[in-house]
Coordinates of C-alpha atoms in Angstrom, one line a residue:
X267 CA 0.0 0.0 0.0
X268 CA 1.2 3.3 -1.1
X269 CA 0.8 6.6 1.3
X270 CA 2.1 10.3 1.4
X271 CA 3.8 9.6 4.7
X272 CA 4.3 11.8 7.7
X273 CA 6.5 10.0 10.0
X274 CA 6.9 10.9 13.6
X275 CA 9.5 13.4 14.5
X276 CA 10.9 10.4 16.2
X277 CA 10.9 8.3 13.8
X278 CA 14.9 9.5 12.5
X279 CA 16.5 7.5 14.5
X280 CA 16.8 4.4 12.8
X281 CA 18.6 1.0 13.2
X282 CA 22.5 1.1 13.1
X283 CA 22.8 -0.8 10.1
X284 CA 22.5 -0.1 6.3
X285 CA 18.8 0.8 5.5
X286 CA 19.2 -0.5 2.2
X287 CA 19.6 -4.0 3.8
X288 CA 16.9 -3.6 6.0
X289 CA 14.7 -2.8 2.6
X290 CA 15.8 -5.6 1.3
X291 CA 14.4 -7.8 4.2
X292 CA 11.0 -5.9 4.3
X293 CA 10.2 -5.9 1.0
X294 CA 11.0 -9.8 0.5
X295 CA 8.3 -10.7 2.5
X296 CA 5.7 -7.8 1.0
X297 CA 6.6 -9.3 -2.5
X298 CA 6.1 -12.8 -1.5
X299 CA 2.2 -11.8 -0.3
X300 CA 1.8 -9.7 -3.2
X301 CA 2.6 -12.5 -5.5
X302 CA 0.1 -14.8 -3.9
X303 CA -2.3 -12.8 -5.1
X304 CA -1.8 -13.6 -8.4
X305 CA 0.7 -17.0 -8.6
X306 CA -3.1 -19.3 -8.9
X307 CA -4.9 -17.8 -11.3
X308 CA -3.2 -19.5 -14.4
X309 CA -3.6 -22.8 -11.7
X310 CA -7.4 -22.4 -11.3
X311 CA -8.2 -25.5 -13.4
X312 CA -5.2 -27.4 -12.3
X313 CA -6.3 -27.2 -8.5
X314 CA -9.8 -28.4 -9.4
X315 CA -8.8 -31.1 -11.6
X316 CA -6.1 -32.2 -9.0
X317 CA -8.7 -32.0 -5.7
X318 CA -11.7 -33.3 -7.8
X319 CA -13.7 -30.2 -7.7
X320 CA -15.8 -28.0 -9.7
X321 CA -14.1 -25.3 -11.9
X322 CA -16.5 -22.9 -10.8
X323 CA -15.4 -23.5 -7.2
X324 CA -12.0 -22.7 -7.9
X325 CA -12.2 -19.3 -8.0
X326 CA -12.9 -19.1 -3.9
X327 CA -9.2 -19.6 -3.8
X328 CA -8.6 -16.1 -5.3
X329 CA -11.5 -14.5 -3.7
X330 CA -11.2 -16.2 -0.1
X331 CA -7.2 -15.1 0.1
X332 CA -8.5 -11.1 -0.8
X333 CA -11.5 -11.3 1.2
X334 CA -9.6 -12.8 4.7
X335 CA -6.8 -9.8 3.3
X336 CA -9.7 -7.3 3.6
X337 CA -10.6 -7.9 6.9
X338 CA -7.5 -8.2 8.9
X339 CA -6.5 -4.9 7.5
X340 CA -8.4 -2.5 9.1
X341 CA -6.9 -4.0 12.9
X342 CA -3.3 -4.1 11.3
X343 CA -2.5 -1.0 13.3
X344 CA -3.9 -2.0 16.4
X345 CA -2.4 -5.0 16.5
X346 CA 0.9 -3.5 15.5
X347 CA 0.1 -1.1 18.2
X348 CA -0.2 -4.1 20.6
X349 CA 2.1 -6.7 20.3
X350 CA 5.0 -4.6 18.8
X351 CA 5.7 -4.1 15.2
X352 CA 8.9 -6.1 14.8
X353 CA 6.6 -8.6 16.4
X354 CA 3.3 -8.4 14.8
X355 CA 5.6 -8.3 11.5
X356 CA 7.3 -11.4 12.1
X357 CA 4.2 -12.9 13.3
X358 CA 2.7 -12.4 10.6
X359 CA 5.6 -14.0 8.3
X360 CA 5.7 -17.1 9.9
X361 CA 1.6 -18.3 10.1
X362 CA 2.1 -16.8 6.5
X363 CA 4.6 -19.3 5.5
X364 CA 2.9 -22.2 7.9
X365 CA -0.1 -21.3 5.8
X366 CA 1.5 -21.7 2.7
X367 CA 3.0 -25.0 3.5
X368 CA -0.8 -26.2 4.5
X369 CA -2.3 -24.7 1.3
X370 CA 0.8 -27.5 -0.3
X371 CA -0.9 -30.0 1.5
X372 CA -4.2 -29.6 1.0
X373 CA -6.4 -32.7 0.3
X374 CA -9.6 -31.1 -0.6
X375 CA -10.6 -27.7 -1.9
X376 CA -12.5 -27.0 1.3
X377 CA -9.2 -27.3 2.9
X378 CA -7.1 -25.3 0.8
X379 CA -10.1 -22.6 1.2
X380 CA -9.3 -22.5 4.8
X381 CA -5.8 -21.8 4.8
X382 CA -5.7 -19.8 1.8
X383 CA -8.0 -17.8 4.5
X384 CA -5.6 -18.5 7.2
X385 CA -2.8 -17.3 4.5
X386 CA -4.6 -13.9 3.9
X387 CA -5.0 -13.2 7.6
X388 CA -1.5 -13.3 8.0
X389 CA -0.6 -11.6 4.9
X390 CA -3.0 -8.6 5.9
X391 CA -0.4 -6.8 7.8
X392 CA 2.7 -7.6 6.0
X393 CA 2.4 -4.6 3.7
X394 CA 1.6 -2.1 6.3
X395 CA 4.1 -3.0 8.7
X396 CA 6.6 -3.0 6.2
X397 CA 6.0 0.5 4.7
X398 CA 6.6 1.3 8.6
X399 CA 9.8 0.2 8.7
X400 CA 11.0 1.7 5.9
X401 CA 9.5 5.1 6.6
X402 CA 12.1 4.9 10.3
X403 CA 14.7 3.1 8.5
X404 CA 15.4 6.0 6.1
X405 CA 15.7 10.2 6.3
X406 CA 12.8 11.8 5.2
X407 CA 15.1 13.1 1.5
X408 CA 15.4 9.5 0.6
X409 CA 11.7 7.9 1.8
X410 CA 10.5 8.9 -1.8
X411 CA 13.3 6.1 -3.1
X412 CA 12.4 3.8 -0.3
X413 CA 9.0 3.8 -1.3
X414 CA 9.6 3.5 -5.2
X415 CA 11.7 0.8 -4.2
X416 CA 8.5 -1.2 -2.3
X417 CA 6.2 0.1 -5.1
X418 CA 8.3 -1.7 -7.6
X419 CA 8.5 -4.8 -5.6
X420 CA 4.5 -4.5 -5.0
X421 CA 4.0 -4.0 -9.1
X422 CA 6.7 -6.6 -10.3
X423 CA 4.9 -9.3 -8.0
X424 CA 1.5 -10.0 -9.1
X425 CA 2.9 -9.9 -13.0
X426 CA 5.2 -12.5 -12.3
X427 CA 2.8 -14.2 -10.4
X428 CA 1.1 -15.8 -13.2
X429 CA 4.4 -17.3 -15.2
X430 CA 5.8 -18.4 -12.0
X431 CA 2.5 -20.2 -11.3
X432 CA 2.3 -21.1 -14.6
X433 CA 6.1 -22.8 -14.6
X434 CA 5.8 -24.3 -11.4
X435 CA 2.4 -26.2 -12.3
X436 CA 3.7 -27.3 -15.8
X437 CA 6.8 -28.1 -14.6
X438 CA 6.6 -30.0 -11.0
X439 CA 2.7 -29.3 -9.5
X440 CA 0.3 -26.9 -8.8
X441 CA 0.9 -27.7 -5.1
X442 CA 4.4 -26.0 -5.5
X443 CA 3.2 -22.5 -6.0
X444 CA 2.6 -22.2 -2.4
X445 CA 5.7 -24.7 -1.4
X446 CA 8.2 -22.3 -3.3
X447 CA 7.2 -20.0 -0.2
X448 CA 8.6 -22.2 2.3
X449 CA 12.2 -20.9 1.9
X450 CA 11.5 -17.4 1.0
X451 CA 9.5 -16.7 4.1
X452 CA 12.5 -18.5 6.3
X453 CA 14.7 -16.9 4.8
X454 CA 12.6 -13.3 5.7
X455 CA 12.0 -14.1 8.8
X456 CA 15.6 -15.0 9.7
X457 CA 16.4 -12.0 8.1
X458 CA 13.7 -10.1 10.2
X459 CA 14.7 -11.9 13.5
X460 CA 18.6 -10.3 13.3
X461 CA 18.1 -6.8 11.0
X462 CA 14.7 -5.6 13.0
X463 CA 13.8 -3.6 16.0
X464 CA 11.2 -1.0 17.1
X465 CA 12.1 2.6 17.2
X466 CA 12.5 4.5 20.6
X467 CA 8.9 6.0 19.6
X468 CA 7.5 3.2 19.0
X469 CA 8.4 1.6 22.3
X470 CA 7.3 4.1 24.4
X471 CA 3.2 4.3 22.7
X472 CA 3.2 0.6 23.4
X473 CA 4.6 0.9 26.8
X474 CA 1.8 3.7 27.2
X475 CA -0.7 1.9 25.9
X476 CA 0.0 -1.3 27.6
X477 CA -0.7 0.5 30.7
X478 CA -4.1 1.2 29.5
X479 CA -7.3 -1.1 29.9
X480 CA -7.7 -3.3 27.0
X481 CA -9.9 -1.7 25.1
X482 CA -11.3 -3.8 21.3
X483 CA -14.3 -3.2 19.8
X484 CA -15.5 -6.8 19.6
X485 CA -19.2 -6.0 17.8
X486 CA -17.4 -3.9 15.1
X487 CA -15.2 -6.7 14.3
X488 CA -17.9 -8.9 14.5
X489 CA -20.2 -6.8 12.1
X490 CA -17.2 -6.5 9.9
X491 CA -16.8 -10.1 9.8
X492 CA -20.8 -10.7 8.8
X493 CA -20.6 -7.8 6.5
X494 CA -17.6 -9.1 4.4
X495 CA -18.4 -13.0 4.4
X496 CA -22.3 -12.3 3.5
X497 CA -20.4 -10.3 0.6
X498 CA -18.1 -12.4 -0.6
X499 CA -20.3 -15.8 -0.7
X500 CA -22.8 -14.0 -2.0
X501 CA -20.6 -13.1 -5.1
X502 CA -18.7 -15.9 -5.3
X503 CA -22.1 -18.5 -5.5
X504 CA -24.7 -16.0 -6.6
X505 CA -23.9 -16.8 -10.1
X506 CA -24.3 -20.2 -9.5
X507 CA -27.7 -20.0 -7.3
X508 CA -29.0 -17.9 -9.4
X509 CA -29.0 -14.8 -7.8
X510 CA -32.1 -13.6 -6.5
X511 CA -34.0 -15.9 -8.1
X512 CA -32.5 -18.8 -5.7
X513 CA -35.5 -20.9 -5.0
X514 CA -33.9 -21.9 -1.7
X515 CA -33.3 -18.3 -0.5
X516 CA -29.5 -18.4 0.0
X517 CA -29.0 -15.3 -1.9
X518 CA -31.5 -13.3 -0.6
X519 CA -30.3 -14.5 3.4
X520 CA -26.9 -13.3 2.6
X521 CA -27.9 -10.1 0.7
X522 CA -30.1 -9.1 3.9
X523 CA -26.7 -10.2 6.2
X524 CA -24.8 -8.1 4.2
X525 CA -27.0 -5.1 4.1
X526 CA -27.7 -5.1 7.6
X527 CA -24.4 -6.0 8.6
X528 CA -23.3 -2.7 6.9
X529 CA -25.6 -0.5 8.3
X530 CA -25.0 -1.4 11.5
X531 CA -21.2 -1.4 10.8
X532 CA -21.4 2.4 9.9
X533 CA -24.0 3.1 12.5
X534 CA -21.7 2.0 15.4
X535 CA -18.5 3.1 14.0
X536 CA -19.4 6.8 13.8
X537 CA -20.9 6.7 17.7
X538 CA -17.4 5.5 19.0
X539 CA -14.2 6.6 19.3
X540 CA -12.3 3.5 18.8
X541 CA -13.5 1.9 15.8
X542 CA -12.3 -1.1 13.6
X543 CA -13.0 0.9 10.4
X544 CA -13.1 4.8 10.5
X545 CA -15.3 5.8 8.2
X546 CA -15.0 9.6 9.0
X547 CA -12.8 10.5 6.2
X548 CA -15.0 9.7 4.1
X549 CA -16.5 13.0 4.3
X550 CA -13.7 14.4 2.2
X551 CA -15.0 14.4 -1.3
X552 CA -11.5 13.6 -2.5
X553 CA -11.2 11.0 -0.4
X554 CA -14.5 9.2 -1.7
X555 CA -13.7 9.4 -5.7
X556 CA -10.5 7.7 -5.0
X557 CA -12.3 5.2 -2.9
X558 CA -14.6 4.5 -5.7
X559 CA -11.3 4.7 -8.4
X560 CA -9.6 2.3 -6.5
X561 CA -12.1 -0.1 -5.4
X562 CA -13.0 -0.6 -9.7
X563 CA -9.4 -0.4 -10.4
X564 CA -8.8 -3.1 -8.8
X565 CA -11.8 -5.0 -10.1
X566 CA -10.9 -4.5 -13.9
X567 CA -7.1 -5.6 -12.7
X568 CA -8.0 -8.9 -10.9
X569 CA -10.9 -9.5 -13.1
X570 CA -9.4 -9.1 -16.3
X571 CA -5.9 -11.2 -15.0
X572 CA -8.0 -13.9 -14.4
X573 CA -10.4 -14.3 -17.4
X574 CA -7.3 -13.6 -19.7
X575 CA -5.3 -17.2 -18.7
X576 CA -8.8 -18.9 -18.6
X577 CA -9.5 -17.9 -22.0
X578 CA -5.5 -18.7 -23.2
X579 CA -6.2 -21.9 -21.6
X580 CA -9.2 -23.0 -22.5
X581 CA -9.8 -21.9 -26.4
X582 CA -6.7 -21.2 -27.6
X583 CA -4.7 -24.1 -26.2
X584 CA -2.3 -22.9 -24.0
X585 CA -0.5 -24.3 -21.0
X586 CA -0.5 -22.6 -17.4
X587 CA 3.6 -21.7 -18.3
X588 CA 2.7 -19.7 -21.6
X589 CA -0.3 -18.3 -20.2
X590 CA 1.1 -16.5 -17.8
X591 CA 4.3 -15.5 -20.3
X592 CA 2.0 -13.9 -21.9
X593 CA 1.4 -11.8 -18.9
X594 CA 4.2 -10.8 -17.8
X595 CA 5.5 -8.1 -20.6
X596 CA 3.1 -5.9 -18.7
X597 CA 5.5 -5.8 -15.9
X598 CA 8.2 -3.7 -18.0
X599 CA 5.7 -0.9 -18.9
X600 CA 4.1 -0.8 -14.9
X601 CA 8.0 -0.3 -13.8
X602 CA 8.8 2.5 -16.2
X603 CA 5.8 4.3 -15.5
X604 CA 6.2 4.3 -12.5
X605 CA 9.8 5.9 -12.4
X606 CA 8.3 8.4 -14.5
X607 CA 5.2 9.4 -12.7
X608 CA 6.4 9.5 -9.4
X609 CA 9.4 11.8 -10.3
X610 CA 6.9 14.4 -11.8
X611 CA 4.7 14.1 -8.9
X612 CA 7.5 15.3 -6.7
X613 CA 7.8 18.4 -9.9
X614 CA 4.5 19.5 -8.6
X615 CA 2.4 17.9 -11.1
X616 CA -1.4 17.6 -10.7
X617 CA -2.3 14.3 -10.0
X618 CA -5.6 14.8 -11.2
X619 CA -4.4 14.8 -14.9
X620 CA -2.8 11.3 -14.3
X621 CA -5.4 9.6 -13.1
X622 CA -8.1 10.9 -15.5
X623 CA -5.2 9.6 -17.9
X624 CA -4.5 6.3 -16.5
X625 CA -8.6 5.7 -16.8
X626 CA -8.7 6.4 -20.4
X627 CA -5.6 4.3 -21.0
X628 CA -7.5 1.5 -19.0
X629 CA -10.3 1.7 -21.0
X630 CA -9.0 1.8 -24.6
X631 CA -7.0 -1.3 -23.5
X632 CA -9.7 -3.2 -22.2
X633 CA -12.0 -2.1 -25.4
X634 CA -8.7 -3.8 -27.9
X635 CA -8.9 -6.9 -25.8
X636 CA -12.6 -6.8 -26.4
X637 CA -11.7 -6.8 -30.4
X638 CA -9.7 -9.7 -30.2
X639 CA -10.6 -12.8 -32.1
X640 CA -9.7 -16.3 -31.9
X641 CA -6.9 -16.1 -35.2
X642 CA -4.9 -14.0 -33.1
X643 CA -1.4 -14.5 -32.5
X644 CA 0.3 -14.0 -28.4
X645 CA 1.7 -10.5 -29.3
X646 CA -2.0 -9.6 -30.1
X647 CA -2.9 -10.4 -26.2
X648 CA 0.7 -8.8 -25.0
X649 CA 0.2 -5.7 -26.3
X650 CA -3.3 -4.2 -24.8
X651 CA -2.2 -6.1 -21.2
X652 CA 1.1 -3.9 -21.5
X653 CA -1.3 -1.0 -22.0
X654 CA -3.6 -1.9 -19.8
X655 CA -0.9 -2.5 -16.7
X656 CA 0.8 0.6 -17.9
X657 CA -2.4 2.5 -17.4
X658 CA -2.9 1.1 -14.2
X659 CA 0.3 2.0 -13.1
X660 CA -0.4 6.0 -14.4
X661 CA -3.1 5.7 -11.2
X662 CA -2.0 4.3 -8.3
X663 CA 0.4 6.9 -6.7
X664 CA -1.2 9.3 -8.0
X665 CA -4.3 8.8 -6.4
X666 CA -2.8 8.6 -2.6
X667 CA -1.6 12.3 -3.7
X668 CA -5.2 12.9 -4.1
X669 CA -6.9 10.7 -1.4
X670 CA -4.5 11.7 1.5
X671 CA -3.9 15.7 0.6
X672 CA -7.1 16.9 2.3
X673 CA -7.5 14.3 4.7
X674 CA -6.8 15.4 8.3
X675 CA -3.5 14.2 10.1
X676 CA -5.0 12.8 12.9
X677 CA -7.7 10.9 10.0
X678 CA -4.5 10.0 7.8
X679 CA -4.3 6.6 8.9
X680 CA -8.1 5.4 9.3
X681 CA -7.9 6.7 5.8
X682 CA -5.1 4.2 4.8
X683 CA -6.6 1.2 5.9
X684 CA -10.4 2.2 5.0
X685 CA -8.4 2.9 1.5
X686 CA -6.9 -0.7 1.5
X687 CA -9.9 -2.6 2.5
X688 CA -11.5 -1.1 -0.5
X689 CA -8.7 -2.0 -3.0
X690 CA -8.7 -5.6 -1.8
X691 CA -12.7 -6.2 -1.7
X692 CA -12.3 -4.6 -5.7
X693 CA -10.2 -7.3 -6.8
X694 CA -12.4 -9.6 -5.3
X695 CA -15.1 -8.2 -6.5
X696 CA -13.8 -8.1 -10.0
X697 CA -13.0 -11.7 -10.1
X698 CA -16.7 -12.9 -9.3
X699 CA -18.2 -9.6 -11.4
X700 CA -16.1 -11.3 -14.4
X701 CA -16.9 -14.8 -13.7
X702 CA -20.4 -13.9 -13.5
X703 CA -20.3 -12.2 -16.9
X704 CA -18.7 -14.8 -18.7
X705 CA -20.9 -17.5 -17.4
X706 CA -24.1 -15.1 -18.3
X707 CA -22.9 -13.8 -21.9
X708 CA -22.3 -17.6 -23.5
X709 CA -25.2 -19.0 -22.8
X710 CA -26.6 -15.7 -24.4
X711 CA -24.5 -16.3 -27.3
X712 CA -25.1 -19.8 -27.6
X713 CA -28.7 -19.3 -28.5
X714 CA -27.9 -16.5 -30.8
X715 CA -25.6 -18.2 -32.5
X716 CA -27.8 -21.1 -32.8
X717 CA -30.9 -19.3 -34.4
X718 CA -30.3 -20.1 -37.9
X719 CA -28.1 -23.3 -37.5
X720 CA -30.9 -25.1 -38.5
X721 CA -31.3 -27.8 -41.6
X722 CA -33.3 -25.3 -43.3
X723 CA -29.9 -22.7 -43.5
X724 CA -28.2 -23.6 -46.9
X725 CA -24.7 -22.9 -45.4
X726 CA -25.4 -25.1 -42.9
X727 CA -26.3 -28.1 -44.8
X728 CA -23.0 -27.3 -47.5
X729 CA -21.0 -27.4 -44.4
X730 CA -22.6 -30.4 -42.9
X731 CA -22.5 -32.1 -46.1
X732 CA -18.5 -31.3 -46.9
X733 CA -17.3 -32.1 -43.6
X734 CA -19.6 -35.7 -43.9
X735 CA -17.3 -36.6 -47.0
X736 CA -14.3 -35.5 -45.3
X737 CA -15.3 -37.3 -42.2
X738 CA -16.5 -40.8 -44.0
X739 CA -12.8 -41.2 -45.6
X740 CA -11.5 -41.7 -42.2
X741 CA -14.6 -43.6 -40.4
X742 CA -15.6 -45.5 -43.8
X743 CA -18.8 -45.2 -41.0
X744 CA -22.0 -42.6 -43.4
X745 CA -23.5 -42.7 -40.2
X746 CA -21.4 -41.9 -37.9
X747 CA -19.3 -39.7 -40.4
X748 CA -23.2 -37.3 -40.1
X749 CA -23.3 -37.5 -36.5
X750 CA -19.5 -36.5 -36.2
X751 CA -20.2 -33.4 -38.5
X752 CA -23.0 -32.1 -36.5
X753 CA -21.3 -32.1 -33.5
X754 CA -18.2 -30.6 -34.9
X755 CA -20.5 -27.9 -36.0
X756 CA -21.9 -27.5 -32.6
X757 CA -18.4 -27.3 -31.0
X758 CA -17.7 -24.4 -33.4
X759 CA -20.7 -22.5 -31.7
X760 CA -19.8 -23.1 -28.1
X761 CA -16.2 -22.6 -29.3
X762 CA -17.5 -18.8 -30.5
X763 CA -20.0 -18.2 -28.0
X764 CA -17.3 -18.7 -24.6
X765 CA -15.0 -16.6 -26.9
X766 CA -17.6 -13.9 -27.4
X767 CA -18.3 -14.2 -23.6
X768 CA -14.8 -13.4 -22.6
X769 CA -14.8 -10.4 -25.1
X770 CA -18.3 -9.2 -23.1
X771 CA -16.8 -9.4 -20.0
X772 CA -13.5 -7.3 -21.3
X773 CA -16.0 -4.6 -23.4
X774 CA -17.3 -4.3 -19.8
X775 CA -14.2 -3.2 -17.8
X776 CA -14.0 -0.8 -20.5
X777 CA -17.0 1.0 -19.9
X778 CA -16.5 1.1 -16.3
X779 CA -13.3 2.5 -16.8
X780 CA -13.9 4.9 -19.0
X781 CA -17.3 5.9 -16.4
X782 CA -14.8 6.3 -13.9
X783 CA -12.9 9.6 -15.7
X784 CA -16.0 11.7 -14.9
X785 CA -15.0 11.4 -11.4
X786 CA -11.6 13.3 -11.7
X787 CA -13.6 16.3 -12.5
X788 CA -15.6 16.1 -8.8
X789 CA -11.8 16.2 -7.4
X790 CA -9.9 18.8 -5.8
X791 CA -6.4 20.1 -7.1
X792 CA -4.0 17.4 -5.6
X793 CA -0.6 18.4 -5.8
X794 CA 2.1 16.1 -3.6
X795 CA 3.9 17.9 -0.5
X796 CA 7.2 19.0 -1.3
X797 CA 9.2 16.1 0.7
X798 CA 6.5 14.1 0.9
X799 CA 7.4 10.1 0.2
X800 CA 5.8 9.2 -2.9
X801 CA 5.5 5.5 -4.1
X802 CA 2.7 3.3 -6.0
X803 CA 1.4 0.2 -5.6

């Protein structure tokens, strides 16, 4: 997560070591949970095939991993607060890496569910806690680089997610894009164990507020808890119960727990004055467009990363490895853009103007994947994902100039985690929105396609009656040699109508994307504080 930081005047004295070195240990671990994000979606179909589960299904182990992300977030601070950072941050690396090596092992999907759950809970604070160190570990002058530095590490992860996932599953077993974590998270926590220690600062607010009665509101976690798992079930199976036409009532039940869970969520957490999630700076109008920007974002990025190696995989032959090569160009044009944005943020450029940018860019990339066909070759699916991550890239830090410029101090970091529980429930979101779409759009298209494929079509019959001949050569069977031509006919139509599906649910990131511009002009003029560490995610 990317913030314009305002460390505490304490907050110079840092460790007696190199703080490049200490970087380096931080950001190991934030890439590893980053990447995890990411590393199964070219494995989807793998996993179910290998745990004897629906494909459908497989998509809970994207969407439970963001969702158990989401919720841990907003407490990140407060257990930071608690236990210690070096120690909630080490914590947090170890049940992470436990987590992974349980996800290896997992003999059913229900199981891998649950520690993929268990995986995000621990994963939740890695990011936070780590932009925390670096912000002590280095002089306010050289923060900007520190946080370029984690930015990079946060964008290079997720693209090579999918080819390393891809590689490992090809190559050994899907099982080994969460084993491959084993030694990488021992390693950081070693690392971790010898390079870290709290800050004088930061020892004395957790010796004061050890002193202090324990004080957790239970019911707002609780409601939180309701809110998000009514949510994300309901997205995840709503497709599949038919939304609110569920005979049984499952959808309806969850969308009442959801809606009354968050009423009751925001109720309570604007009467205390300890709440799990602030929702006070959300009064800043700023602070609510780049809510809404970053919440769809991240929806067109995770749904559109996870339709793209379904439809490699599944209509245009490809294997999990070149799948996700195909992906990972992107990562070259999210790096350079980056660079170059953040430098002329610190120039004093609007951010406004890159972020109304970065939309359109999203959009036009998402409408020339919409255009693609099945004759295309992989550097037509390269090319508008390099456009499309390099739009991407034009928003993030940009918009935590905007969200955090106007938002009060004392709000600043209520802001930052209300801010990251929305960008985690939009790639969540965006996975099921996209699954939904696809599912919906072919049988659409099936029937359409099938209207006039019918005995009484002329180039039906021509077809039927070319590909008979062709076919009795090699059967020597009339019969069969008519049946086999029919259903090769038929397997041209579902063939077209999945293909057109994927297209619909790419034409509709699009739209939203380029909806979303209109929002920049409801925004204040954001210009970064001179000094101020700028970094994207």
């Amino acid at each position: 997560m990317t913030t314009v930081a305002i460390p505490s005047p304490l907050a110079a004295v840092g460790p007696a070591i190199n703080p490049w070195v200490v970087a380096v240990a931080v950001v190991i671990p934030t890439f590893m949970e980053v990447l995890d994000t990411t590393i199964a979606n070219v494995a989807l179909r793998y996993i179910a095939g290998g745990l004897s589960a629906a494909v459908v299904d497989s998509e809970w182990v994207i969407t439970s991993y963001l969702a158990a992300n989401a919720t841990i977030l907003p407490i990140s601070g407060w257990l930071s607060a608690r236990l210690g950072r070096r120690n909630y941050f080490m914590l947090s690396i170890a049940v992470f890496t436990l987590a992974s090596g349980l996800c290896g092992f997992a003999t059913s999907l229900n199981q891998l569910i649950l520690f993929r759950v268990l995986q995000g809970l621990a994963g939740g604070g890695l990011q936070p806690s780590s932009q925390g160190v670096l912000l002590d570990a280095f002089p306010r002058e050289k923060q900007g680089a520190a946080m370029t530095m984690f930015g990079v590490a946060a964008l290079l992860a997720p693209v090579v997610g999918p080819t390393l996932g891809g590689y490992l599953t090809d190559n050994y077993n899907w099982r080994w894009i969460f084993y491959i974590n084993l030694p990488v998270g021992t390693l950081a926590l070693v690392a971790c164990y010898f390079l870290l220690d709290d800050p004088p600062y930061l020892k004395a607010e957790r010796s004061e507020l050890l002193k202090q009665p324990f004080n957790f509101d239970y019911i707002g976690f609780g409601l939180l808890a309701l809110t998000m798992s009514s949510w994300e079930i309901m997205l995840s199976k709503g497709q599949q119960w038919d939304w609110l036409g569920d005979p049984f009532w499952r959808v309806q039940t969850l969308l009442v727990g959801f809606l009354g869970g968050l009423i009751l969520l925001i109720f309570r957490e604007l009467r205390i004055s300890n709440p799990v999630v602030n929702f006070r700076p959300l009064r800043e109008r700023n602070f609510v467009a780049c809510c809404i920007i970053i919440f769809c974002a991240y929806a067109a990025l995770y749904g559109q990363s996870t339709s793209l190696p379904a439809l490699l995989q599944t209509l245009f032959g490809y294997d999990a490895y070149h799948s996700g090569l195909v992906l990972s160009p992107s990562g070259i044009s999210a790096i350079g853009v980056l660079l170059v944005v953040g430098a002329l943020l610190g120039r004093g450029t609007d951010a406004r103007w890159f972020i109304g940018a970065g939309l359109a860019v999203v959009a036009i990339a998402s409408y020339w994947m919409s255009l693609m066909n099945l004759d295309i070759s992989p550097w037509q699916v390269v090319w508008p994902r390099v456009v499309l991550i390099g739009g991407l890239s034009l928003i993030f830090a940009p918009l935590n100039v905007a969200a955090y410029i106007y938002t009060p101090r004392h709000l600043r970091a209520a802001a930052v985690g209300l801010l990251a529980l929305l960008r985690n429930e939009g790639g969540s979101v965006g996975t099921s929105v996209a699954q939904t779409i696809q599912e919906r759009r072919e049988q659409f298209h099936t029937l359409r396609l099938g209207e006039y494929l019918d005995r009484f079509n002329p180039a039906v019959t021509s077809f039927a009656r070319q590909s008979q001949g062709a076919l009795n050569r090699f059967t020597g069977d009339p019969a069969l040699s008519k049946l086999m031509s029919w259903q090769s006919l038929d397997d041209l139509r579902l063939q077209q109508a999945s293909s057109l599906a994927y297209f619909d649910v790419f034409w509709f990131f699009a739209a939203m994307s380029a909806g979303l511009v209109f929002l920049v002009f409801i925004m204040k003029r954001s210009v970064a504080e001179k000094g101020a560490a700028v970094g994207g995610e």
